[in-house]
Each structure stands twice: as C-alpha cells, then as structure tokens.
Short mmCIF file of C-alpha atoms in Angstrom, two decimals:
data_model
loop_
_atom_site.label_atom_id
_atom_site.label_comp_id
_atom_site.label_asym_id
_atom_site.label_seq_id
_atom_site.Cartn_x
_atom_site.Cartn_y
_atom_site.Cartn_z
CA UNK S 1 -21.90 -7.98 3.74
CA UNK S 2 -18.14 -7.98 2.75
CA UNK S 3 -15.42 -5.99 1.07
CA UNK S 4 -12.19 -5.87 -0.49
CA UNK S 5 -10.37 -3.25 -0.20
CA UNK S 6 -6.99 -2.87 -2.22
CA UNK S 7 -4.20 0.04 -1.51
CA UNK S 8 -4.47 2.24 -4.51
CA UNK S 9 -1.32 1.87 -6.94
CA UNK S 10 -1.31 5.33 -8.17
CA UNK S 11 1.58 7.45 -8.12
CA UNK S 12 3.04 10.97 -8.81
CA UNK S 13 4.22 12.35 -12.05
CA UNK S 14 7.14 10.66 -13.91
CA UNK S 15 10.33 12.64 -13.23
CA UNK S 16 12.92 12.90 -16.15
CA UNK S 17 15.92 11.06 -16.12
CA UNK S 18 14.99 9.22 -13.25
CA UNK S 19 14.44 5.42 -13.12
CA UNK S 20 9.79 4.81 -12.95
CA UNK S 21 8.29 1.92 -11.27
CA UNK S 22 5.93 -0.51 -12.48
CA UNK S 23 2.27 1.36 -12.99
CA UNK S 24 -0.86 -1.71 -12.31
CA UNK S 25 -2.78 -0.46 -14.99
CA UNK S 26 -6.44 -2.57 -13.91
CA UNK S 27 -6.06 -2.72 -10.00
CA UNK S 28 -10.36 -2.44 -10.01
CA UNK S 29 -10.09 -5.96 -12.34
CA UNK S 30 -7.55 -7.88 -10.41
CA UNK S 31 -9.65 -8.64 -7.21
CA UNK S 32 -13.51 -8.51 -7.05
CA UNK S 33 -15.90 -8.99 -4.55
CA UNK S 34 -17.04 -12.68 -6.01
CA UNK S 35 -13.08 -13.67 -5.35
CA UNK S 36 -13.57 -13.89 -1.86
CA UNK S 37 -13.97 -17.67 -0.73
CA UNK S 38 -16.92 -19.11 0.13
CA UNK S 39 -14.67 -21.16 2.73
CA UNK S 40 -12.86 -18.04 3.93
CA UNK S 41 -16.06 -15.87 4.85
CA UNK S 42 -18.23 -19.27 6.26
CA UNK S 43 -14.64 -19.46 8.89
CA UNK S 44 -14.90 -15.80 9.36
CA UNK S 45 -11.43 -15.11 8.02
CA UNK S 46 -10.23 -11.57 7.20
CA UNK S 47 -7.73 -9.55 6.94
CA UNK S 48 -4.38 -7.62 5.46
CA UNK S 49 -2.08 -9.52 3.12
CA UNK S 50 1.07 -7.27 1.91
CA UNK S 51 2.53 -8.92 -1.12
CA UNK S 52 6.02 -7.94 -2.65
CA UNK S 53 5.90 -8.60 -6.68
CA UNK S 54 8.35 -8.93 -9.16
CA UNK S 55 7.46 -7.52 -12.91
CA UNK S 56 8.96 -8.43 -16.06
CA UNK S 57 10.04 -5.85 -19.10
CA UNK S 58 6.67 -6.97 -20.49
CA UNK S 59 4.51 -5.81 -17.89
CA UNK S 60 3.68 -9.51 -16.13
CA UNK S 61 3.82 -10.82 -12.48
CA UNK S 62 6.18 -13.17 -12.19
CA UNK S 63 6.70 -13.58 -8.72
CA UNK S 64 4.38 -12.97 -5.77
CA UNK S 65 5.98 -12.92 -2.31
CA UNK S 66 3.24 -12.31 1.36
CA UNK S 67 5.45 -10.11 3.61
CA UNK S 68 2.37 -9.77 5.68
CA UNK S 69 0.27 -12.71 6.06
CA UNK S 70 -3.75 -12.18 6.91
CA UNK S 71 -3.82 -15.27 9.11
CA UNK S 72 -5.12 -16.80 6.56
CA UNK S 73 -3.24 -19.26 4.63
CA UNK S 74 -6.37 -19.25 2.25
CA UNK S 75 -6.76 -15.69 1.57
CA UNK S 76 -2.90 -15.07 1.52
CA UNK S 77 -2.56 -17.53 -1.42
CA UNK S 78 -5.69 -16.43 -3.19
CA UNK S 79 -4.29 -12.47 -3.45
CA UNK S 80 -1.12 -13.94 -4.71
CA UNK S 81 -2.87 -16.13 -7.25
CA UNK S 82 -5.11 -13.33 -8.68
CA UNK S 83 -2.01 -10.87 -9.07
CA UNK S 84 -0.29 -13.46 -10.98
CA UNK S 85 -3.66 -14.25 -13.26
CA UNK S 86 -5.23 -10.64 -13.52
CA UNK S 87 -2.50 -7.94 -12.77
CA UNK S 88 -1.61 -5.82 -15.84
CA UNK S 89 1.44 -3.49 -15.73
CA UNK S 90 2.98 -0.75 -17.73
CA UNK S 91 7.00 -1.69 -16.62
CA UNK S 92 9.02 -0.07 -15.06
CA UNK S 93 11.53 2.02 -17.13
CA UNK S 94 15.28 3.22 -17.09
CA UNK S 95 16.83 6.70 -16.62
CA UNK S 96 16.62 6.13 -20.71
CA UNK S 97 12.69 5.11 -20.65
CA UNK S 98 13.46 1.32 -21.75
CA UNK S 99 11.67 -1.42 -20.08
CA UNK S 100 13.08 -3.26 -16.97
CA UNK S 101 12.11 -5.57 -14.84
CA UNK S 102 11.71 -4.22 -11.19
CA UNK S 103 9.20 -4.84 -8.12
CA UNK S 104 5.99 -3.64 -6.75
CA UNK S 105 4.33 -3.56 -3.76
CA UNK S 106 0.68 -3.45 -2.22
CA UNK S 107 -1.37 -4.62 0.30
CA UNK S 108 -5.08 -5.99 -0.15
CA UNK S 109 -7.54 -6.10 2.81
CA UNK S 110 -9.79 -8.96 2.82
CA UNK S 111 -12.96 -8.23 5.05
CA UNK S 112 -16.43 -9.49 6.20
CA UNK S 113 -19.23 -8.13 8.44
CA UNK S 114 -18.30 -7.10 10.92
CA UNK S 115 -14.55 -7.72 10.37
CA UNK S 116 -13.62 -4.41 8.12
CA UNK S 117 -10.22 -4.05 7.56
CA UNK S 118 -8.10 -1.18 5.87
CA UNK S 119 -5.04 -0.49 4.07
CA UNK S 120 -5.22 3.34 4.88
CA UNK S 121 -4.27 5.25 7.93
CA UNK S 122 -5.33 8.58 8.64
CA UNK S 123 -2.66 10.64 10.65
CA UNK S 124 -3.28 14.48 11.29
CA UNK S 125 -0.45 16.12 12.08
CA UNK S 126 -0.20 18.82 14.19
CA UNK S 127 2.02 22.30 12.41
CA UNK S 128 2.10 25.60 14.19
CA UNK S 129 1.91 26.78 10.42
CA UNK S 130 0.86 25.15 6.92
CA UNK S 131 4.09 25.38 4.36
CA UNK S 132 3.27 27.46 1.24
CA UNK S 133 1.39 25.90 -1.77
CA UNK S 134 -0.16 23.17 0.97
CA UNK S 135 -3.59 22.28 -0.97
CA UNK S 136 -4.68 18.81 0.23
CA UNK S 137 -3.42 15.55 2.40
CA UNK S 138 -0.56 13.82 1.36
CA UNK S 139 -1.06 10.62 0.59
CA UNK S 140 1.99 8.06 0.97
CA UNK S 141 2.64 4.50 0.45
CA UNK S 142 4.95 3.34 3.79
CA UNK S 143 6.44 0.40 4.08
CA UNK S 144 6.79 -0.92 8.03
CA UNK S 145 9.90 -3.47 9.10
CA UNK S 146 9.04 -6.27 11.34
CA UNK S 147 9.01 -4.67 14.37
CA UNK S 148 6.28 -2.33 13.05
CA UNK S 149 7.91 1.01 12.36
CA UNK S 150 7.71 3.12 9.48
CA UNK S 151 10.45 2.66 6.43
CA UNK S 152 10.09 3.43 3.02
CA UNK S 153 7.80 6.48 2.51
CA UNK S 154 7.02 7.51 -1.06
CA UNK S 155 4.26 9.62 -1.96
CA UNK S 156 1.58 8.99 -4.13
CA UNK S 157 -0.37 12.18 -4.36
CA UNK S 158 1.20 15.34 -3.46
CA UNK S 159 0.06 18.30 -0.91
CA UNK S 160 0.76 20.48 -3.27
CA UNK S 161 4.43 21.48 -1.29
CA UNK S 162 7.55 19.53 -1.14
CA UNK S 163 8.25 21.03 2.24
CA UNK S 164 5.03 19.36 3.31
CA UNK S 165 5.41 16.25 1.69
CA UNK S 166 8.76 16.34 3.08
CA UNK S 167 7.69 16.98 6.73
CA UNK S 168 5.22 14.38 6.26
CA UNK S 169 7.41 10.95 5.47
CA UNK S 170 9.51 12.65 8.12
CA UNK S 171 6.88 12.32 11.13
CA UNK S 172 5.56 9.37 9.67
CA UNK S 173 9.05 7.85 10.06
CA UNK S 174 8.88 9.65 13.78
CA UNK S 175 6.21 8.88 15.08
CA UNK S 176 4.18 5.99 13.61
CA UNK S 177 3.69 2.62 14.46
CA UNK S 178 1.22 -0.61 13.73
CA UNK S 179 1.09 -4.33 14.71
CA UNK S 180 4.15 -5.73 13.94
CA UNK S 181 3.51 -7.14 10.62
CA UNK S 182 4.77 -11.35 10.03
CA UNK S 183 5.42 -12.92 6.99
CA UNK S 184 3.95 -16.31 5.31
CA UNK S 185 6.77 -17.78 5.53
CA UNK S 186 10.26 -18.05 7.58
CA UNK S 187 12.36 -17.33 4.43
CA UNK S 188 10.32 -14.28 3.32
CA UNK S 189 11.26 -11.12 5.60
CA UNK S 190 8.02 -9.42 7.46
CA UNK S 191 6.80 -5.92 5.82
CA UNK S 192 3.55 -4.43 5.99
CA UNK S 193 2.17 -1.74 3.51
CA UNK S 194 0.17 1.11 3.67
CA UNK S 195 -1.20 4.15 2.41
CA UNK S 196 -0.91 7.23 4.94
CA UNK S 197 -3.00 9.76 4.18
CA UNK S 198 -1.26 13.01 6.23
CA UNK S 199 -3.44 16.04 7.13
CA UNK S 200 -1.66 18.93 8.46
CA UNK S 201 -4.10 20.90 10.94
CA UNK S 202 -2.56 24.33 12.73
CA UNK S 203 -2.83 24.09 16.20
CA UNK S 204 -3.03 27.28 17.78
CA UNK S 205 0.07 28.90 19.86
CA UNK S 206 -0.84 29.53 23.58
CA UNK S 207 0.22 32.88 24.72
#
C-alpha cells in the first residue's frame, strides 16, 4: 500500500485592496497515486519534497525549484515535472485585481508501506483561556529556514478569531521546530513547508 499526500493549497478569503496569491485550482489532478514510480517504491524511497514555483499572469508553472529534497533524486524531479505538466492556477492579482506573475509554495509527501509521511503537524497549544469567537483549529501554511525553525506563517483556514490566529503563528514561530530541511541543490536555499494545524486546549489554573 502507498500514498501521496499533498499540503492543501487552500487559503482564506481575498482581502480588498490587497495584493492575492496564486490559487492551484486542480491540486487532486496534479499528482495521483499511479504517478508514483515503479523504481521509487521497488528501492523503498519516500518522502517530503517542498517545491518553490513561479506562476505566470496566465495561470502556468513556469519554474519549479526543491527547497526540500525527499532523498530522492527520483521523486524530487517527478513532483517538479507533474507541477509543470498538470498544475492549473487562477494568478495571482494586484491591489487593482490584474494578473501578475508571483510564486507558490507546497510540499508533497511521497510514501509507501510502511514509510507514511506527512505534510501536516498537529500542535496543541496550551491557553489558560480560549480568545472570543475561537470555533475550530487554525490551520497555517509555515515555512521553516535551514536550520529548521519556523518563518513565514500564513493561515489558511481561520479559528474563527484574529487574536487566536494571531497567538498561533506567534508560538509556532516560538516554539516549533523539525529536521532541518536541505535543498536539491547547492544554489537553491533549504526551506521546508508545512501545514500546522493549531488546537488551543485550556489547561486548568492550579490554585
């Protein structure tokens, strides 16, 4: 048995004025179970590859860069490949909604029995109180420098409160870490991504 799994590409709601990212529009289409090669599973190779894209005003890949390779020079160059192929974008737009070109990032876990891999983290965080309008986990996408801490943090689906979306990104920054992340090659700096998906749970004050 084997999976791929692929760091979901949605996002929150456009904000007015302000400049919008590339949106994949068929991220279930651009890698499927049969892409994973025959070579690659019969050498038991798995893994993350983090890829940094560049998208034109039409909505097409036109570069693919592996800021996090899987190990495998195989699989790395096959997720790049199928981006490239498959990948269909809305583009990004301008403060006055025209088309520019702008990049994209995502990470794609390649995995095989019993070699699961995953491009989401799970991080409860502790709160002696929940902020008001706190519904559900935020979920993030976090990029992580080369020494494996926590960058970028922009969320992708709300809590519900900007203070707790807020105090999320914040601890993430804080307090988490992974394997420091290494690049295919020399010229291309290391980044991993991820999706964080932040739970806030009240612990209880001692008296």
């Amino acid at each position: 048995m084997f999976a791929i799994l692929m760091l979901a590409a949605t996002q929150t709601g456009a904000i007015a004025g302000e400049v919008q990212p590339p949106r994949l529009r068929n991220a279930a289409a651009v890698i499927t179970l049969q892409d994973y090669p025959q070579t690659a599973l019969q050498h038991d190779e798995y893994g993350i590859v983090s890829i940094a894209l560049s998208v034109s005003t039409e909505g097409k890949v036109t570069s693919c860069d592996v800021t996090e390779t899987s190990g495998s020079n195989l699989l790395d160059k096959r997720t790049c490949a199928l981006f490239k192929a498959r990948a269909k974008f809305d583009p990004a737009t301008d403060g006055n909604h025209q088309p520019v070109s702008a990049g994209f990032r995502t990470a794609v876990a390649w995995g095989a029995d019993p070699y699961f891999s995953s491009t989401t983290i799970g991080f409860d965080l502790k709160v002696s109180r929940v902020p008001a309008g706190y519904q559900s986990p935020v979920r993030a996408k976090v990029i992580f420098d080369a020494t494996g801490h926590a960058g970028s943090c922009d969320i992708l689906q709300s809590s519900g409160s900007d203070a707790a979306d807020q105090i999320a990104c914040q601890q993430i920054r804080q307090q988490l870490t992974i394997s420091a992340p290494k690049s295919m090659t020399a010229t291309v700096t290391p980044e991993a991504v991820r999706s964080v998906a932040v739970r806030l749970v009240v612990q209880p004050q001692t008296p």
